[in-house]
Tab-separated table of C-alpha atoms and ligand atoms in Angstrom:
chain	number	residue	atom	x	y	z
A	1	MET	CA	19.006	2.077	-19.645
A	2	ILE	CA	16.224	3.120	-17.405
A	3	THR	CA	17.115	6.760	-17.986
A	4	GLU	CA	16.789	6.378	-21.829
A	5	TYR	CA	13.497	4.668	-20.999
A	6	ILE	CA	12.611	7.713	-18.698
A	7	GLU	CA	13.756	9.961	-21.117
A	8	GLN	CA	11.153	8.535	-24.100
A	9	ASN	CA	8.037	8.085	-21.743
A	10	LYS	CA	8.555	11.484	-19.528
A	11	ASP	CA	5.455	12.928	-20.932
A	12	ARG	CA	3.321	9.989	-20.429
A	13	PHE	CA	4.807	9.158	-17.009
A	14	LEU	CA	3.685	12.773	-16.081
A	15	ASN	CA	0.251	12.718	-17.397
A	16	GLU	CA	-0.503	9.164	-15.873
A	17	LEU	CA	0.299	10.639	-12.735
A	18	PHE	CA	-1.609	13.579	-13.487
A	19	ASP	CA	-4.690	11.595	-14.143
A	20	LEU	CA	-4.251	9.976	-10.758
A	21	LEU	CA	-3.855	13.147	-9.034
A	22	ARG	CA	-7.083	14.284	-10.464
A	23	ILE	CA	-9.138	11.837	-8.604
A	24	PRO	CA	-9.811	13.206	-5.287
A	25	SER	CA	-9.504	9.917	-2.806
A	26	ILE	CA	-9.912	11.413	0.439
A	27	SER	CA	-10.309	8.801	2.586
A	28	ALA	CA	-11.175	11.073	5.682
A	29	ASP	CA	-14.454	12.396	3.991
A	30	LYS	CA	-17.354	9.982	2.802
A	31	ASN	CA	-18.619	12.172	0.462
A	32	TYR	CA	-15.265	11.167	-1.793
A	33	ALA	CA	-15.892	7.630	-1.169
A	34	ASP	CA	-16.617	6.902	-4.867
A	35	ASP	CA	-13.543	8.786	-5.630
A	36	VAL	CA	-11.349	6.765	-3.527
A	37	ILE	CA	-12.841	3.194	-5.309
A	38	LYS	CA	-12.184	5.031	-8.446
A	39	ALA	CA	-8.151	5.415	-7.522
A	40	ALA	CA	-8.287	1.648	-6.454
A	41	ASN	CA	-9.534	0.789	-10.301
A	42	PHE	CA	-7.006	3.379	-11.562
A	43	ILE	CA	-4.206	1.344	-9.945
A	44	LYS	CA	-5.750	-1.983	-10.862
A	45	GLU	CA	-5.882	-0.796	-14.319
A	46	LYS	CA	-2.191	0.704	-14.396
A	47	LEU	CA	-0.625	-2.666	-12.741
A	48	ILE	CA	-2.438	-4.813	-15.208
A	49	ALA	CA	-1.172	-2.813	-18.139
A	50	ALA	CA	2.378	-2.750	-16.754
A	51	GLY	CA	2.423	-6.706	-16.628
A	52	ALA	CA	1.281	-7.706	-13.222
A	53	ASP	CA	-0.473	-10.642	-12.627
A	54	LYS	CA	-3.499	-11.829	-10.488
A	55	VAL	CA	-4.255	-7.955	-10.110
A	56	GLU	CA	-7.404	-7.552	-7.940
A	57	ILE	CA	-9.085	-5.249	-5.753
A	58	CYS	CA	-9.540	-7.018	-2.349
A	59	GLU	CA	-12.298	-5.821	-0.391
A	60	THR	CA	-12.274	-4.941	3.180
A	61	ALA	CA	-14.469	-3.290	5.796
A	62	GLY	CA	-13.438	-0.267	4.682
A	63	TYR	CA	-11.595	0.877	1.242
A	64	PRO	CA	-10.189	-2.094	-0.855
A	65	ILE	CA	-6.635	-2.913	-1.035
A	66	VAL	CA	-5.293	-3.089	-4.726
A	67	TYR	CA	-2.920	-6.593	-5.055
A	68	GLY	CA	-1.107	-7.418	-8.009
A	69	GLU	CA	2.173	-9.713	-8.612
A	70	LYS	CA	4.777	-10.840	-11.030
A	71	ILE	CA	6.132	-14.228	-9.755
A	72	ILE	CA	8.953	-14.955	-12.364
A	73	ASP	CA	10.753	-17.881	-10.485
A	74	ILE	CA	9.926	-19.155	-7.019
A	75	ASN	CA	13.412	-19.712	-6.228
A	76	LEU	CA	14.202	-15.876	-6.433
A	77	PRO	CA	13.509	-13.481	-3.543
A	78	THR	CA	10.472	-11.455	-3.488
A	79	VAL	CA	9.810	-7.683	-2.903
A	80	LEU	CA	6.539	-6.718	-1.570
A	81	VAL	CA	6.045	-3.122	-2.533
A	82	TYR	CA	3.459	-0.932	-0.296
A	83	GLY	CA	2.218	2.326	-0.718
A	84	HIS	CA	-1.276	4.065	-0.597
A	85	TYR	CA	-3.723	5.810	-3.032
A	86	ASP	CA	-5.865	7.744	-0.322
A	87	VAL	CA	-4.898	11.283	0.215
A	88	GLN	CA	-5.439	13.473	2.946
A	89	PRO	CA	-8.303	16.076	3.134
A	90	ALA	CA	-7.419	19.392	0.774
A	91	VAL	CA	-8.956	21.952	3.133
A	92	PRO	CA	-8.742	24.805	3.731
A	93	LEU	CA	-8.854	25.342	-0.217
A	94	GLU	CA	-8.554	29.122	-0.490
A	95	LEU	CA	-4.924	28.480	0.914
A	96	TRP	CA	-3.941	26.611	-2.512
A	97	ASP	CA	-2.648	28.977	-4.997
A	98	THR	CA	-3.922	26.069	-7.832
A	99	PRO	CA	-7.163	23.838	-6.988
A	100	PRO	CA	-5.377	20.706	-5.273
A	101	PHE	CA	-7.175	18.054	-7.516
A	102	GLU	CA	-6.272	20.075	-11.021
A	103	PRO	CA	-2.045	19.366	-11.038
A	104	THR	CA	-0.037	21.946	-12.366
A	105	ILE	CA	3.970	22.413	-12.653
A	106	ARG	CA	5.522	25.125	-11.041
A	107	ASN	CA	9.009	25.882	-9.936
A	108	THR	CA	10.111	26.521	-6.141
A	109	GLU	CA	13.229	27.758	-4.698
A	110	VAL	CA	13.783	24.002	-4.113
A	111	HIS	CA	12.844	22.395	-7.283
A	112	SER	CA	13.818	24.926	-9.803
A	113	THR	CA	13.126	22.448	-12.502
A	114	GLY	CA	9.641	22.077	-11.494
A	115	ALA	CA	7.521	20.669	-9.006
A	116	ILE	CA	3.804	18.949	-9.553
A	117	PHE	CA	1.514	20.865	-7.283
A	118	ALA	CA	-1.696	18.713	-6.286
A	119	ARG	CA	-2.998	16.887	-3.204
A	120	GLY	CA	-1.051	13.580	-3.084
A	121	SER	CA	1.543	14.238	-5.424
A	122	CYS	CA	4.200	13.506	-2.682
A	123	ASP	CA	2.185	11.555	-0.070
A	124	ASP	CA	1.733	9.148	-1.785
A	125	LYS	CA	0.611	9.193	-5.186
A	126	GLY	CA	3.754	10.389	-6.891
A	127	GLN	CA	5.851	8.289	-4.676
A	128	MET	CA	3.808	4.921	-5.001
A	129	TYR	CA	3.283	5.510	-8.814
A	130	MET	CA	7.321	5.621	-9.355
A	131	HIS	CA	6.827	1.642	-8.388
A	132	ILE	CA	4.427	0.861	-11.090
A	133	LYS	CA	6.445	2.801	-13.874
A	134	ALA	CA	9.701	1.098	-12.648
A	135	PHE	CA	8.021	-2.200	-13.114
A	136	GLU	CA	6.609	-1.597	-16.208
A	137	TYR	CA	10.059	-0.605	-17.367
A	138	MET	CA	11.479	-3.875	-16.051
A	139	MET	CA	8.559	-5.874	-17.672
A	140	GLU	CA	9.121	-3.935	-20.953
A	141	THR	CA	12.940	-4.704	-21.128
A	142	ASN	CA	12.670	-8.394	-19.640
A	143	THR	CA	14.977	-7.346	-16.836
A	144	LEU	CA	12.748	-8.119	-13.778
A	145	PRO	CA	15.451	-9.614	-11.599
A	146	CYS	CA	13.234	-11.010	-8.807
A	147	ASN	CA	9.463	-11.673	-7.853
A	148	ILE	CA	7.368	-8.733	-6.824
A	149	LYS	CA	4.051	-8.076	-5.204
A	150	PHE	CA	2.300	-4.911	-4.838
A	151	MET	CA	-0.224	-4.139	-2.343
A	152	ILE	CA	-1.499	-0.458	-2.396
A	153	GLU	CA	-4.003	0.487	0.200
A	154	GLY	CA	-6.639	2.931	0.412
A	155	GLU	CA	-6.621	3.814	4.263
A	156	GLU	CA	-3.245	4.972	5.254
A	157	GLU	CA	-4.284	8.446	5.916
A	158	VAL	CA	-7.048	7.327	8.443
A	159	GLY	CA	-4.945	4.842	10.154
A	160	SER	CA	-4.856	1.667	8.147
A	161	SER	CA	-7.312	-0.271	10.371
A	162	ASN	CA	-8.241	-2.770	7.820
A	163	LEU	CA	-4.988	-3.721	6.331
A	164	GLY	CA	-3.850	-5.435	9.514
A	165	PRO	CA	-6.649	-8.082	9.397
A	166	PHE	CA	-5.982	-8.277	5.988
A	167	CYS	CA	-2.461	-9.253	6.420
A	168	ILE	CA	-3.264	-11.455	8.948
A	169	ASN	CA	-5.456	-13.366	6.607
A	170	ASN	CA	-3.510	-13.465	3.373
A	171	LYS	CA	-0.053	-14.326	5.120
A	172	GLU	CA	0.304	-16.638	2.424
A	173	LYS	CA	-0.386	-14.369	-0.465
A	174	LEU	CA	1.815	-11.792	0.845
A	175	LYS	CA	4.870	-14.119	1.671
A	176	ALA	CA	8.000	-12.241	0.656
A	177	ASP	CA	11.321	-11.249	1.703
A	178	VAL	CA	11.362	-7.609	2.502
A	179	VAL	CA	8.572	-4.722	2.067
A	180	LEU	CA	9.783	-1.833	-0.047
A	181	ILE	CA	8.246	1.397	0.599
A	182	SER	CA	8.461	5.068	-0.698
A	183	ASP	CA	6.369	7.241	1.401
A	184	THR	CA	9.027	9.269	3.338
A	185	SER	CA	11.327	12.098	2.686
A	186	MET	CA	14.918	12.420	2.077
A	187	ILE	CA	17.542	15.214	3.021
A	188	ALA	CA	17.620	17.007	-0.217
A	189	LEU	CA	18.145	15.949	-4.102
A	190	ASP	CA	21.790	16.447	-3.784
A	191	THR	CA	21.801	14.778	-0.028
A	192	PRO	CA	20.030	11.546	-0.523
A	193	SER	CA	19.067	9.775	2.773
A	194	ILE	CA	17.203	6.622	3.882
A	195	ASP	CA	14.547	6.737	7.211
A	196	THR	CA	15.659	3.767	9.415
A	197	GLY	CA	12.886	4.925	11.821
A	198	LEU	CA	9.272	6.201	11.861
A	199	ARG	CA	7.631	7.284	15.257
A	200	GLY	CA	4.667	5.964	16.576
A	201	LEU	CA	1.233	7.406	17.243
A	202	SER	CA	-1.301	8.142	20.054
A	203	TYR	CA	-4.079	10.230	19.178
A	204	VAL	CA	-6.875	11.461	21.518
A	205	GLU	CA	-9.944	14.065	21.616
A	206	VAL	CA	-10.899	15.406	24.763
A	207	GLU	CA	-14.054	17.119	26.029
A	208	VAL	CA	-14.294	19.686	29.085
A	209	THR	CA	-17.603	20.366	30.304
A	210	GLY	CA	-18.286	23.110	32.774
A	211	PRO	CA	-21.791	24.402	33.245
A	212	ASN	CA	-24.453	22.411	31.645
A	213	ARG	CA	-25.669	25.449	29.363
A	214	ASP	CA	-23.703	28.758	27.723
A	215	LEU	CA	-23.913	31.347	30.232
A	216	HIS	CA	-24.024	35.235	30.128
A	217	SER	CA	-20.050	35.987	30.796
A	218	GLY	CA	-21.091	38.843	32.885
A	219	VAL	CA	-23.624	37.271	35.201
A	220	TYR	CA	-21.852	34.290	35.732
A	221	GLY	CA	-17.860	35.071	34.733
A	222	GLY	CA	-15.621	34.569	37.219
A	223	ALA	CA	-17.842	32.438	39.705
A	224	VAL	CA	-18.045	29.248	37.273
A	225	ALA	CA	-15.303	27.710	35.920
A	226	ASN	CA	-14.926	28.563	31.927
A	227	PRO	CA	-13.886	25.385	30.108
A	228	ILE	CA	-11.930	26.862	27.083
A	229	ASN	CA	-9.764	28.902	29.981
A	230	ILE	CA	-9.303	25.549	31.988
A	231	LEU	CA	-8.679	23.459	28.599
A	232	ALA	CA	-6.045	26.188	27.495
A	233	LYS	CA	-4.002	25.886	31.164
A	234	MET	CA	-4.302	22.077	30.979
A	235	ILE	CA	-2.735	21.759	27.491
A	236	ALA	CA	-0.289	24.400	28.405
A	237	SER	CA	0.643	22.460	31.619
A	238	MET	CA	1.799	19.312	29.815
A	239	HIS	CA	5.156	20.764	28.433
A	240	ASP	CA	7.506	22.211	31.552
A	241	GLU	CA	10.045	25.004	31.247
A	242	ASN	CA	12.146	22.793	29.407
A	243	ASN	CA	9.534	21.769	27.010
A	244	HIS	CA	9.636	18.507	28.571
A	245	ILE	CA	6.302	16.577	28.579
A	246	THR	CA	4.797	16.498	31.935
A	247	ILE	CA	2.562	13.407	31.947
A	248	PRO	CA	3.880	10.961	34.804
A	249	GLY	CA	5.783	7.933	32.981
A	250	PHE	CA	5.552	9.339	29.642
A	251	TYR	CA	9.426	9.043	29.152
A	252	ASP	CA	9.802	5.564	30.882
A	253	ALA	CA	9.905	3.467	28.221
A	254	VAL	CA	11.880	5.743	25.591
A	255	ILE	CA	15.207	4.163	24.678
A	256	GLU	CA	17.798	7.144	24.874
A	257	LEU	CA	20.465	7.130	22.370
A	258	ASN	CA	24.194	6.604	23.316
A	259	GLU	CA	26.396	9.404	22.692
A	260	LYS	CA	27.631	7.354	19.426
A	261	GLU	CA	24.298	6.922	18.103
A	262	ARG	CA	23.680	10.555	18.657
A	263	ALA	CA	26.770	11.724	16.920
A	264	ASP	CA	25.667	9.526	13.870
A	265	LEU	CA	22.171	11.143	13.474
A	266	ASN	CA	23.638	14.479	13.652
A	267	LEU	CA	26.224	13.564	11.077
A	268	ALA	CA	23.483	14.579	8.650
A	269	PRO	CA	23.713	17.994	7.247
A	270	PHE	CA	21.140	20.419	8.646
A	271	ASP	CA	20.551	24.080	7.350
A	272	ILE	CA	19.002	25.746	10.104
A	273	LYS	CA	18.796	28.961	8.423
A	274	ALA	CA	16.688	27.238	5.312
A	275	TYR	CA	14.548	25.518	7.866
A	276	LYS	CA	13.404	28.771	9.329
A	277	LYS	CA	13.222	30.589	6.360
A	278	ASP	CA	11.330	27.853	4.928
A	279	LEU	CA	8.806	28.256	7.659
A	280	ASP	CA	9.188	31.855	8.357
A	281	ILE	CA	9.966	31.211	12.014
A	282	SER	CA	12.531	33.276	13.736
A	283	ASP	CA	13.596	30.065	15.793
A	284	VAL	CA	13.074	26.483	16.245
A	285	TRP	CA	11.556	25.311	19.506
A	286	GLY	CA	11.293	22.283	21.247
A	287	GLU	CA	13.006	20.137	24.351
A	288	ASN	CA	16.185	21.624	25.762
A	289	GLY	CA	19.272	19.829	25.105
A	290	TYR	CA	18.421	18.014	21.632
A	291	THR	CA	19.045	18.937	17.826
A	292	VAL	CA	16.266	19.155	15.311
A	293	TYR	CA	17.015	15.929	14.042
A	294	GLU	CA	16.917	14.405	17.871
A	295	LYS	CA	13.605	16.417	18.215
A	296	THR	CA	11.919	15.038	15.256
A	297	GLY	CA	13.681	11.521	14.993
A	298	VAL	CA	14.055	10.124	18.449
A	299	ARG	CA	12.216	12.196	20.751
A	300	PRO	CA	8.568	11.875	21.850
A	301	THR	CA	6.068	14.618	21.310
A	302	LEU	CA	2.926	15.985	22.373
A	303	ASP	CA	0.735	18.230	20.201
A	304	CYS	CA	-2.523	20.156	20.114
A	305	ASN	CA	-3.660	19.459	16.800
A	306	GLY	CA	-7.128	21.551	16.780
A	307	ILE	CA	-9.035	23.350	19.575
A	308	TRP	CA	-12.535	24.862	19.592
A	309	GLY	CA	-15.266	25.495	21.664
A	310	GLY	CA	-17.356	29.017	22.387
A	311	TYR	CA	-18.180	31.875	20.026
A	312	ILE	CA	-16.302	32.272	16.871
A	313	GLY	CA	-18.746	34.004	14.739
A	314	GLU	CA	-18.430	37.459	13.733
A	315	GLY	CA	-18.406	40.276	16.085
A	316	ALA	CA	-18.480	39.883	19.897
A	317	LYS	CA	-20.641	37.655	22.039
A	318	THR	CA	-20.255	37.661	25.460
A	319	VAL	CA	-20.596	34.075	26.414
A	320	LEU	CA	-19.128	31.795	29.042
A	321	PRO	CA	-19.433	28.439	27.011
A	322	SER	CA	-20.426	25.091	28.455
A	323	LYS	CA	-18.031	23.170	26.553
A	324	ALA	CA	-14.328	23.323	25.019
A	325	TYR	CA	-12.763	20.420	22.874
A	326	ALA	CA	-9.246	19.833	21.600
A	327	LYS	CA	-7.373	16.923	19.481
A	328	ILE	CA	-4.191	16.110	20.717
A	329	SER	CA	-1.634	13.878	19.039
A	330	MET	CA	1.511	12.331	20.705
A	331	ARG	CA	4.353	11.004	18.416
A	332	LEU	CA	5.946	8.016	19.833
A	333	VAL	CA	9.520	6.492	19.851
A	334	PRO	CA	10.852	3.128	20.639
A	335	ASN	CA	10.083	1.459	23.108
A	336	GLN	CA	6.587	3.406	23.776
A	337	VAL	CA	3.261	1.619	23.426
A	338	SER	CA	0.647	3.460	21.997
A	339	ASP	CA	-2.149	1.891	23.933
A	340	GLU	CA	0.006	2.412	27.381
A	341	ILE	CA	0.656	6.441	26.479
A	342	THR	CA	-3.065	7.054	25.585
A	343	ASN	CA	-3.981	5.310	29.044
A	344	LEU	CA	-1.334	7.497	30.845
A	345	PHE	CA	-2.506	10.411	29.275
A	346	LYS	CA	-5.902	9.828	29.981
A	347	ASN	CA	-5.080	9.069	33.915
A	348	HIS	CA	-2.989	12.166	33.985
A	349	PHE	CA	-5.586	14.615	31.993
A	350	GLU	CA	-8.226	13.409	34.298
A	351	SER	CA	-6.427	13.914	37.367
A	352	ILE	CA	-5.427	17.867	36.592
A	353	ALA	CA	-8.986	18.535	35.856
A	354	PRO	CA	-9.668	21.153	38.237
A	355	ALA	CA	-13.285	20.629	40.401
A	356	GLY	CA	-16.357	22.620	38.665
A	357	VAL	CA	-15.262	20.993	35.316
A	358	LYS	CA	-15.641	17.314	33.848
A	359	VAL	CA	-13.604	15.652	31.025
A	360	ILE	CA	-13.908	13.281	28.714
A	361	VAL	CA	-11.103	11.787	26.967
A	362	LYS	CA	-11.717	9.672	23.568
A	363	PRO	CA	-8.866	7.722	22.075
A	364	HIS	CA	-8.771	7.516	18.252
A	365	HIS	CA	-6.103	5.382	15.982
A	366	GLY	CA	-2.648	4.900	17.113
A	367	GLY	CA	0.203	3.153	15.591
A	368	GLU	CA	3.755	1.856	17.255
A	369	PRO	CA	7.118	3.236	16.253
A	370	VAL	CA	9.544	1.181	14.246
A	371	VAL	CA	13.374	1.150	13.603
A	372	THR	CA	14.451	-0.606	10.515
A	373	PRO	CA	17.874	-2.465	10.180
A	374	THR	CA	20.875	-0.787	8.609
A	375	ASN	CA	22.845	-3.688	8.121
A	376	SER	CA	20.305	-6.245	6.363
A	377	ILE	CA	20.850	-7.035	2.327
A	378	ALA	CA	17.580	-4.738	1.378
A	379	TYR	CA	19.002	-1.943	3.356
A	380	LEU	CA	22.299	-2.324	1.530
A	381	ALA	CA	20.392	-2.840	-1.893
A	382	ALA	CA	18.784	0.453	-1.224
A	383	SER	CA	21.648	2.402	-0.232
A	384	LYS	CA	23.627	1.028	-3.041
A	385	ALA	CA	20.565	1.813	-5.625
A	386	MET	CA	20.669	5.492	-4.458
A	387	GLU	CA	24.310	5.714	-4.229
A	388	THR	CA	24.342	4.561	-7.963
A	389	THR	CA	21.736	7.176	-9.314
A	390	PHE	CA	22.682	10.037	-7.102
A	391	GLY	CA	26.374	9.389	-7.399
A	392	LYS	CA	26.268	9.678	-3.051
A	393	LYS	CA	25.740	7.253	-0.582
A	394	PRO	CA	22.307	7.969	1.226
A	395	ILE	CA	22.795	9.071	4.673
A	396	PRO	CA	20.420	6.851	7.301
A	397	THR	CA	18.156	9.199	8.865
A	398	ARG	CA	15.244	8.961	11.388
A	399	GLY	CA	11.564	9.797	10.052
A	400	GLY	CA	9.434	12.100	12.373
A	401	GLY	CA	6.073	11.012	10.641
A	402	SER	CA	4.078	7.719	11.048
A	403	ILE	CA	3.242	4.867	8.836
A	404	PRO	CA	1.565	2.579	11.841
A	405	ILE	CA	1.129	-0.414	9.403
A	406	VAL	CA	4.993	-0.916	9.146
A	407	ALA	CA	5.363	-2.093	12.676
A	408	LEU	CA	2.346	-4.510	11.801
A	409	PHE	CA	4.292	-5.872	9.006
A	410	GLU	CA	7.097	-7.103	11.377
A	411	LYS	CA	4.747	-8.328	13.851
A	412	GLU	CA	2.355	-10.275	11.650
A	413	LEU	CA	4.003	-10.995	8.468
A	414	GLY	CA	7.795	-11.313	10.258
A	415	LEU	CA	9.016	-8.800	7.373
A	416	LYS	CA	11.235	-5.774	7.838
A	417	SER	CA	10.639	-2.570	5.748
A	418	VAL	CA	13.021	-0.435	3.637
A	419	LEU	CA	11.935	3.255	3.566
A	420	MET	CA	13.368	4.485	0.349
A	421	GLY	CA	11.391	7.979	-0.014
A	422	PHE	CA	12.135	10.485	-2.515
A	423	GLY	CA	10.324	13.340	-1.199
A	424	LEU	CA	11.399	16.419	0.770
A	425	ASP	CA	9.988	17.608	4.194
A	426	SER	CA	9.450	20.969	2.730
A	427	ASP	CA	7.113	19.697	-0.280
A	428	ALA	CA	3.862	20.436	2.212
A	429	LEU	CA	2.394	17.043	2.952
A	430	HIS	CA	-0.803	17.147	4.536
A	431	SER	CA	-0.472	20.951	3.935
A	432	PRO	CA	-2.153	23.560	1.094
A	433	ASN	CA	0.282	23.487	-2.045
A	434	GLU	CA	1.830	20.224	-1.815
A	435	HIS	CA	4.151	19.475	-4.219
A	436	TYR	CA	6.536	16.668	-5.473
A	437	GLY	CA	9.765	17.421	-7.564
A	438	ILE	CA	9.346	16.075	-11.239
A	439	GLN	CA	13.142	15.630	-10.761
A	440	ASN	CA	12.325	13.519	-7.470
A	441	TYR	CA	9.769	11.506	-9.201
A	442	PHE	CA	11.957	10.667	-12.400
A	443	LYS	CA	14.993	9.818	-9.738
A	444	GLY	CA	12.712	7.319	-7.941
A	445	ILE	CA	11.862	5.627	-11.150
A	446	GLU	CA	15.345	5.620	-12.198
A	447	THR	CA	16.352	4.235	-8.620
A	448	ILE	CA	13.974	1.526	-8.009
A	449	PRO	CA	14.808	-1.139	-10.711
A	450	TYR	CA	18.449	-0.619	-9.272
A	451	PHE	CA	16.932	-1.649	-5.920
A	452	HIS	CA	15.486	-4.907	-7.261
A	453	LYS	CA	18.899	-5.909	-9.264
A	454	TYR	CA	20.940	-5.306	-6.290
A	455	PHE	CA	18.612	-7.215	-3.723
A	456	ALA	CA	18.473	-10.076	-6.304
A	457	GLU	CA	21.996	-9.883	-6.398
A	458	MET	CA	22.931	-9.338	-2.833
A	459	ASN	CA	20.584	-12.570	-2.344
A	460	HIS	CA	22.584	-15.196	-4.260
B	1	LIG	N1	3.711	9.370	4.501
B	1	LIG	C1	3.142	9.759	5.723
B	1	LIG	C2	4.254	9.576	6.748
B	1	LIG	C3	5.859	10.249	6.778
B	1	LIG	C4	5.928	11.361	5.933
B	1	LIG	C5	6.761	9.739	7.348
B	1	LIG	C6	7.102	12.088	5.921
B	1	LIG	C7	8.019	10.066	7.164
B	1	LIG	C8	8.332	11.253	6.643
B	1	LIG	C9	1.968	9.196	6.041
B	1	LIG	O1	1.009	9.260	4.771
B	1	LIG	C10	1.048	10.119	7.183
B	1	LIG	O2	0.855	10.838	7.035
B	1	LIG	N2	0.907	9.283	8.213
B	1	LIG	C11	0.423	9.715	9.072
B	1	LIG	C12	-0.096	9.096	10.439
B	1	LIG	C13	-1.866	8.378	9.587
B	1	LIG	C14	-2.016	7.278	11.358
B	1	LIG	C15	-2.576	9.189	9.492
B	1	LIG	C16	1.085	10.774	9.845
B	1	LIG	O3	2.417	10.618	10.302
B	1	LIG	O4	0.682	11.873	10.507
B	2	LIG	MN1	1.795	8.651	2.945
B	3	LIG	MN1	0.189	11.163	4.973
């Protein structure tokens, strides 16, 4: 029994994850390049130890992809497990209660039986590692019911730009029936859910230039455009009074849900009071006429992620700055196309710039939205697996985040994905004090073997 196996090995399962969490594999920061490689090697060793064959570190133009497989019978179905060993930067460090790469266990209001605090604990080391431990169990007990392939990458948090080419060049190696991913959230431990879609992303950086140099704000102020004032106004103008995005054509491709689909989406329980309390906000915000689930699941957004310019040192400096900058992201929903939205943004941003400033729009990485089927064998297997271990049928929901490679799996490999995540939205992914419930970790390890079992059975 998997529950017994977990009970017997729980300390080791935690210690191994802790070892992985101690490696600061921050893909965005070149100073951590050696650690990212170290994390790849760690995964390689653990896949070998668990019983995988052909385990290899596949070099790319960026960080490597760790591959491993166990083919027990070519006539059986094959599950391709995807996850990532890289993590987001941990800054600002002073906002962490304990150091991000020294994992510790603490209770929280939501995780009353303990959560692991560390960068990457939930996203995605903790969730990815569950698959390796579940695989270990199936190998150890000779119960692996299908073929399994692992593809664990190190560049998810920076846009997965080398994974697309890797898939295109390794179609035979990656041949499978479905992709299984645990890198999303569920509603709560007592309310399991499965994401059936992810938003896409268009990310740009803008630069607004006023005068050719920083000026005395008294001598010139009032007569020369201040790029910070202008940029703030331009960004603010991109939402109207209903918090609708004002970029012409922005919503043209958006698929509106019909009444039935909207009702289904809102069937999932939502505790607005807990939501507001967790974030310490007095009210939610957003596009008029939509619920929170709709706003984060099926509606596109535009958010400023960072804004800077001028004097931010101590005290006051009276300066009219030459330049102002911002990073802006747009979350996309079906059928918006990342490059098209980036172009619409660029044209609009340039068109609303007043005389007296110059603007530059620099596109960053993007990704396409996806919707995954709820009537596939793989979805039904995931649903049944969660129902077995949680005692409740999981609710289909839409994830607000993005995993751009999921759309590529479909396009390049012809594979659909199942997003069987075990994290919680409140686990502070990308934030200070990221954590992952110990129960969530063990529940994941418990559930995964059932997925493989049911998937193999239903394929017969
Ligand atoms: N695991 C997240 C995505 C996620 C989290 C989806 C929670 C659904 C629920 C992933 O690691 C991530 O952070 N993706 C980035 C996109 C990437 C291009 C940097 C994101 O969503 O910002
Ligand atoms: Mn992730
Ligand atoms: Mn992430």
